[in-house]
């Protein structure tokens, strides 16, 4: 991906803002400093592209707040070559951040026209995310297991299929199990959770901070 130098000053300022809010992972900060967020938005929001806010992208959904994207990405612990599944492609911004970090990205979106538009955009920018239309609650079994799964919409329950598509730990090569990062709770607010696979039928879970996401819906449109 060729870096777009326009808006570089605003991107650098955005990096400072999310750093002040507690994001420390240098690879995540570097990716936020490189991805041209303005390209993932409608022109009407160009002047707000580097504010640390969620913005509408049509179809009653939003591009996530940059802090939230950085927070979820930090929790994944992305390393180059990791296979990462994103549920909720939306604008494609989160997928682009993951690609910038060297992950192999698989991403699913339930709204057909948004999915088609974003897949085209990511391709045109040189991001090699594998994009699919469908219900991400079921994951993408044929592409798994995954080192990480990030759900970018609020879930009322924890999808069993996603837990099962996480990579098992491998003590021989000191590799930890895959991680699922998912906001869980009612529509009004969710708690960010991280599940780390520890065995065939076991996962360690951590409850983290509160957020508010658009809902994870179990059908397509
Ligand atoms: N990651 C996105 C970005 O960077 O712009 C955030 C998009 S928005 C906060 C969440 C997205 O999840 C919406 O586009 C919504 O349509 C999608 N979504 C909700 N339920 C879904 C499901 N079951 N499968 C796939 N996508 C889903």
PDB file of N, CA and C in Angstrom, residues 11-67:
ATOM      1  N   UNK A  11      -3.191  13.017  10.699  1.00  0.00           N
ATOM      2  CA  UNK A  11      -3.014  11.623  11.159  1.00  0.00           C
ATOM      3  C   UNK A  11      -2.070  11.568  12.355  1.00  0.00           C
ATOM      4  N   UNK A  12      -0.987  12.361  12.283  1.00  0.00           N
ATOM      5  CA  UNK A  12      -0.033  12.375  13.400  1.00  0.00           C
ATOM      6  C   UNK A  12      -0.713  12.883  14.666  1.00  0.00           C
ATOM      7  N   UNK A  13      -1.606  13.887  14.486  1.00  0.00           N
ATOM      8  CA  UNK A  13      -2.314  14.414  15.664  1.00  0.00           C
ATOM      9  C   UNK A  13      -3.268  13.360  16.234  1.00  0.00           C
ATOM     10  N   UNK A  14      -3.920  12.626  15.326  1.00  0.00           N
ATOM     11  CA  UNK A  14      -4.827  11.562  15.781  1.00  0.00           C
ATOM     12  C   UNK A  14      -4.043  10.506  16.578  1.00  0.00           C
ATOM     13  N   UNK A  15      -2.857  10.177  16.107  1.00  0.00           N
ATOM     14  CA  UNK A  15      -2.013   9.203  16.825  1.00  0.00           C
ATOM     15  C   UNK A  15      -1.737   9.720  18.238  1.00  0.00           C
ATOM     16  N   UNK A  16      -1.424  11.006  18.352  1.00  0.00           N
ATOM     17  CA  UNK A  16      -1.164  11.575  19.689  1.00  0.00           C
ATOM     18  C   UNK A  16      -2.394  11.469  20.585  1.00  0.00           C
ATOM     19  N   UNK A  17      -3.566  11.752  19.994  1.00  0.00           N
ATOM     20  CA  UNK A  17      -4.810  11.714  20.775  1.00  0.00           C
ATOM     21  C   UNK A  17      -5.061  10.304  21.328  1.00  0.00           C
ATOM     22  N   UNK A  18      -4.917   9.297  20.474  1.00  0.00           N
ATOM     23  CA  UNK A  18      -5.242   7.941  20.974  1.00  0.00           C
ATOM     24  C   UNK A  18      -4.148   7.417  21.905  1.00  0.00           C
ATOM     25  N   UNK A  19      -2.933   7.948  21.724  1.00  0.00           N
ATOM     26  CA  UNK A  19      -1.849   7.603  22.650  1.00  0.00           C
ATOM     27  C   UNK A  19      -2.162   8.165  24.044  1.00  0.00           C
ATOM     28  N   UNK A  20      -2.645   9.406  24.060  1.00  0.00           N
ATOM     29  CA  UNK A  20      -3.008  10.015  25.349  1.00  0.00           C
ATOM     30  C   UNK A  20      -4.141   9.256  26.022  1.00  0.00           C
ATOM     31  N   UNK A  21      -4.991   8.607  25.202  1.00  0.00           N
ATOM     32  CA  UNK A  21      -6.110   7.844  25.781  1.00  0.00           C
ATOM     33  C   UNK A  21      -5.686   6.437  26.210  1.00  0.00           C
ATOM     34  N   UNK A  22      -4.396   6.099  26.016  1.00  0.00           N
ATOM     35  CA  UNK A  22      -3.906   4.836  26.591  1.00  0.00           C
ATOM     36  C   UNK A  22      -3.430   3.778  25.613  1.00  0.00           C
ATOM     37  N   UNK A  23      -3.441   4.070  24.312  1.00  0.00           N
ATOM     38  CA  UNK A  23      -2.942   3.064  23.344  1.00  0.00           C
ATOM     39  C   UNK A  23      -1.414   3.169  23.294  1.00  0.00           C
ATOM     40  N   UNK A  24      -0.749   2.029  23.546  1.00  0.00           N
ATOM     41  CA  UNK A  24       0.722   2.077  23.616  1.00  0.00           C
ATOM     42  C   UNK A  24       1.405   1.218  22.552  1.00  0.00           C
ATOM     43  N   UNK A  25       0.684   0.276  21.942  1.00  0.00           N
ATOM     44  CA  UNK A  25       1.312  -0.651  20.988  1.00  0.00           C
ATOM     45  C   UNK A  25       1.872   0.136  19.795  1.00  0.00           C
ATOM     46  N   UNK A  26       3.210   0.136  19.617  1.00  0.00           N
ATOM     47  CA  UNK A  26       3.808   0.954  18.552  1.00  0.00           C
ATOM     48  C   UNK A  26       3.357   0.553  17.152  1.00  0.00           C
ATOM     49  N   UNK A  27       3.068  -0.741  16.955  1.00  0.00           N
ATOM     50  CA  UNK A  27       2.646  -1.186  15.619  1.00  0.00           C
ATOM     51  C   UNK A  27       1.239  -0.676  15.301  1.00  0.00           C
ATOM     52  N   UNK A  28       0.380  -0.646  16.318  1.00  0.00           N
ATOM     53  CA  UNK A  28      -0.979  -0.124  16.119  1.00  0.00           C
ATOM     54  C   UNK A  28      -0.895   1.385  15.835  1.00  0.00           C
ATOM     55  N   UNK A  29      -0.100   2.088  16.623  1.00  0.00           N
ATOM     56  CA  UNK A  29       0.014   3.544  16.439  1.00  0.00           C
ATOM     57  C   UNK A  29       0.580   3.855  15.045  1.00  0.00           C
ATOM     58  N   UNK A  30       1.559   3.068  14.610  1.00  0.00           N
ATOM     59  CA  UNK A  30       2.155   3.298  13.288  1.00  0.00           C
ATOM     60  C   UNK A  30       1.108   3.078  12.194  1.00  0.00           C
ATOM     61  N   UNK A  31       0.271   2.064  12.369  1.00  0.00           N
ATOM     62  CA  UNK A  31      -0.760   1.778  11.352  1.00  0.00           C
ATOM     63  C   UNK A  31      -1.784   2.916  11.299  1.00  0.00           C
ATOM     64  N   UNK A  32      -2.184   3.433  12.456  1.00  0.00           N
ATOM     65  CA  UNK A  32      -3.133   4.561  12.472  1.00  0.00           C
ATOM     66  C   UNK A  32      -2.494   5.783  11.799  1.00  0.00           C
ATOM     67  N   UNK A  33      -1.195   5.904  11.946  1.00  0.00           N
ATOM     68  CA  UNK A  33      -0.474   7.013  11.308  1.00  0.00           C
ATOM     69  C   UNK A  33      -0.348   6.870   9.802  1.00  0.00           C
ATOM     70  N   UNK A  34      -0.626   5.677   9.282  1.00  0.00           N
ATOM     71  CA  UNK A  34      -0.477   5.457   7.834  1.00  0.00           C
ATOM     72  C   UNK A  34      -1.799   5.341   7.078  1.00  0.00           C
ATOM     73  N   UNK A  35      -2.829   4.782   7.714  1.00  0.00           N
ATOM     74  CA  UNK A  35      -4.059   4.504   6.949  1.00  0.00           C
ATOM     75  C   UNK A  35      -4.840   5.801   6.685  1.00  0.00           C
ATOM     76  N   UNK A  36      -5.148   6.080   5.400  1.00  0.00           N
ATOM     77  CA  UNK A  36      -5.850   7.318   5.029  1.00  0.00           C
ATOM     78  C   UNK A  36      -7.343   7.229   5.357  1.00  0.00           C
ATOM     79  N   UNK A  37      -7.718   7.533   6.615  1.00  0.00           N
ATOM     80  CA  UNK A  37      -9.111   7.340   7.056  1.00  0.00           C
ATOM     81  C   UNK A  37     -10.091   8.154   6.203  1.00  0.00           C
ATOM     82  N   UNK A  38      -9.626   9.294   5.662  1.00  0.00           N
ATOM     83  CA  UNK A  38     -10.540  10.143   4.886  1.00  0.00           C
ATOM     84  C   UNK A  38     -11.085   9.420   3.652  1.00  0.00           C
ATOM     85  N   UNK A  39     -10.333   8.443   3.151  1.00  0.00           N
ATOM     86  CA  UNK A  39     -10.777   7.737   1.940  1.00  0.00           C
ATOM     87  C   UNK A  39     -11.913   6.752   2.262  1.00  0.00           C
ATOM     88  N   UNK A  40     -12.060   6.389   3.528  1.00  0.00           N
ATOM     89  CA  UNK A  40     -13.089   5.420   3.920  1.00  0.00           C
ATOM     90  C   UNK A  40     -14.416   6.106   4.265  1.00  0.00           C
ATOM     91  N   UNK A  41     -14.464   7.428   4.062  1.00  0.00           N
ATOM     92  CA  UNK A  41     -15.642   8.218   4.430  1.00  0.00           C
ATOM     93  C   UNK A  41     -16.220   8.918   3.223  1.00  0.00           C
ATOM     94  N   UNK A  42     -17.484   9.263   3.343  1.00  0.00           N
ATOM     95  CA  UNK A  42     -18.129  10.091   2.342  1.00  0.00           C
ATOM     96  C   UNK A  42     -17.482  11.489   2.379  1.00  0.00           C
ATOM     97  N   UNK A  43     -17.403  12.144   1.204  1.00  0.00           N
ATOM     98  CA  UNK A  43     -16.787  13.472   1.125  1.00  0.00           C
ATOM     99  C   UNK A  43     -17.365  14.474   2.116  1.00  0.00           C
ATOM    100  N   UNK A  44     -18.653  14.308   2.440  1.00  0.00           N
ATOM    101  CA  UNK A  44     -19.306  15.240   3.362  1.00  0.00           C
ATOM    102  C   UNK A  44     -18.619  15.245   4.728  1.00  0.00           C
ATOM    103  N   UNK A  45     -17.903  14.173   5.056  1.00  0.00           N
ATOM    104  CA  UNK A  45     -17.262  14.086   6.381  1.00  0.00           C
ATOM    105  C   UNK A  45     -15.750  14.255   6.314  1.00  0.00           C
ATOM    106  N   UNK A  46     -15.253  14.670   5.135  1.00  0.00           N
ATOM    107  CA  UNK A  46     -13.807  14.790   4.926  1.00  0.00           C
ATOM    108  C   UNK A  46     -13.145  15.615   6.034  1.00  0.00           C
ATOM    109  N   UNK A  47     -13.790  16.729   6.393  1.00  0.00           N
ATOM    110  CA  UNK A  47     -13.181  17.634   7.384  1.00  0.00           C
ATOM    111  C   UNK A  47     -13.160  17.033   8.797  1.00  0.00           C
ATOM    112  N   UNK A  48     -13.880  15.923   9.005  1.00  0.00           N
ATOM    113  CA  UNK A  48     -13.908  15.317  10.341  1.00  0.00           C
ATOM    114  C   UNK A  48     -13.184  13.962  10.374  1.00  0.00           C
ATOM    115  N   UNK A  49     -12.516  13.635   9.260  1.00  0.00           N
ATOM    116  CA  UNK A  49     -11.970  12.275   9.099  1.00  0.00           C
ATOM    117  C   UNK A  49     -10.969  11.901  10.180  1.00  0.00           C
ATOM    118  N   UNK A  50     -10.236  12.901  10.691  1.00  0.00           N
ATOM    119  CA  UNK A  50      -9.194  12.585  11.677  1.00  0.00           C
ATOM    120  C   UNK A  50      -9.570  13.024  13.081  1.00  0.00           C
ATOM    121  N   UNK A  51     -10.873  13.243  13.311  1.00  0.00           N
ATOM    122  CA  UNK A  51     -11.353  13.421  14.678  1.00  0.00           C
ATOM    123  C   UNK A  51     -11.530  12.027  15.271  1.00  0.00           C
ATOM    124  N   UNK A  52     -11.358  11.931  16.579  1.00  0.00           N
ATOM    125  CA  UNK A  52     -11.493  10.621  17.213  1.00  0.00           C
ATOM    126  C   UNK A  52     -12.960  10.339  17.531  1.00  0.00           C
ATOM    127  N   UNK A  53     -13.751  10.203  16.465  1.00  0.00           N
ATOM    128  CA  UNK A  53     -15.189   9.959  16.619  1.00  0.00           C
ATOM    129  C   UNK A  53     -15.651   8.923  15.590  1.00  0.00           C
ATOM    130  N   UNK A  54     -16.747   8.214  15.940  1.00  0.00           N
ATOM    131  CA  UNK A  54     -17.424   7.353  14.963  1.00  0.00           C
ATOM    132  C   UNK A  54     -18.229   8.273  14.042  1.00  0.00           C
ATOM    133  N   UNK A  55     -18.354   7.915  12.768  1.00  0.00           N
ATOM    134  CA  UNK A  55     -19.098   8.746  11.811  1.00  0.00           C
ATOM    135  C   UNK A  55     -19.997   7.852  10.958  1.00  0.00           C
ATOM    136  N   UNK A  56     -21.134   8.407  10.474  1.00  0.00           N
ATOM    137  CA  UNK A  56     -22.036   7.584   9.653  1.00  0.00           C
ATOM    138  C   UNK A  56     -21.422   7.224   8.296  1.00  0.00           C
ATOM    139  N   UNK A  57     -21.680   5.998   7.847  1.00  0.00           N
ATOM    140  CA  UNK A  57     -21.226   5.586   6.506  1.00  0.00           C
ATOM    141  C   UNK A  57     -22.401   5.087   5.680  1.00  0.00           C
ATOM    142  N   UNK A  58     -23.633   5.471   6.084  1.00  0.00           N
ATOM    143  CA  UNK A  58     -24.824   5.007   5.373  1.00  0.00           C
ATOM    144  C   UNK A  58     -25.308   3.678   5.926  1.00  0.00           C
ATOM    145  N   UNK A  59     -26.502   3.263   5.466  1.00  0.00           N
ATOM    146  CA  UNK A  59     -27.090   1.973   5.866  1.00  0.00           C
ATOM    147  C   UNK A  59     -27.266   1.854   7.389  1.00  0.00           C
ATOM    148  N   UNK A  60     -27.350   2.999   8.095  1.00  0.00           N
ATOM    149  CA  UNK A  60     -27.522   3.014   9.561  1.00  0.00           C
ATOM    150  C   UNK A  60     -26.347   2.397  10.309  1.00  0.00           C
ATOM    151  N   UNK A  61     -25.163   2.424   9.726  1.00  0.00           N
ATOM    152  CA  UNK A  61     -23.987   1.941  10.447  1.00  0.00           C
ATOM    153  C   UNK A  61     -22.888   3.007  10.420  1.00  0.00           C
ATOM    154  N   UNK A  62     -21.827   2.750  11.175  1.00  0.00           N
ATOM    155  CA  UNK A  62     -20.773   3.769  11.347  1.00  0.00           C
ATOM    156  C   UNK A  62     -19.396   3.181  11.078  1.00  0.00           C
ATOM    157  N   UNK A  63     -18.462   4.075  10.775  1.00  0.00           N
ATOM    158  CA  UNK A  63     -17.038   3.732  10.852  1.00  0.00           C
ATOM    159  C   UNK A  63     -16.700   3.920  12.322  1.00  0.00           C
ATOM    160  N   UNK A  64     -16.023   2.942  12.922  1.00  0.00           N
ATOM    161  CA  UNK A  64     -15.750   3.011  14.366  1.00  0.00           C
ATOM    162  C   UNK A  64     -14.830   4.185  14.684  1.00  0.00           C
ATOM    163  N   UNK A  65     -14.905   4.611  15.956  1.00  0.00           N
ATOM    164  CA  UNK A  65     -13.996   5.644  16.465  1.00  0.00           C
ATOM    165  C   UNK A  65     -12.562   5.101  16.377  1.00  0.00           C
ATOM    166  N   UNK A  66     -11.592   5.894  15.930  1.00  0.00           N
ATOM    167  CA  UNK A  66     -10.217   5.398  15.831  1.00  0.00           C
ATOM    168  C   UNK A  66      -9.683   4.807  17.138  1.00  0.00           C
ATOM    169  N   UNK A  67     -10.036   5.431  18.284  1.00  0.00           N
ATOM    170  CA  UNK A  67      -9.586   4.864  19.559  1.00  0.00           C
ATOM    171  C   UNK A  67     -10.087   3.424  19.717  1.00  0.00           C
TER     172      UNK A  67
END
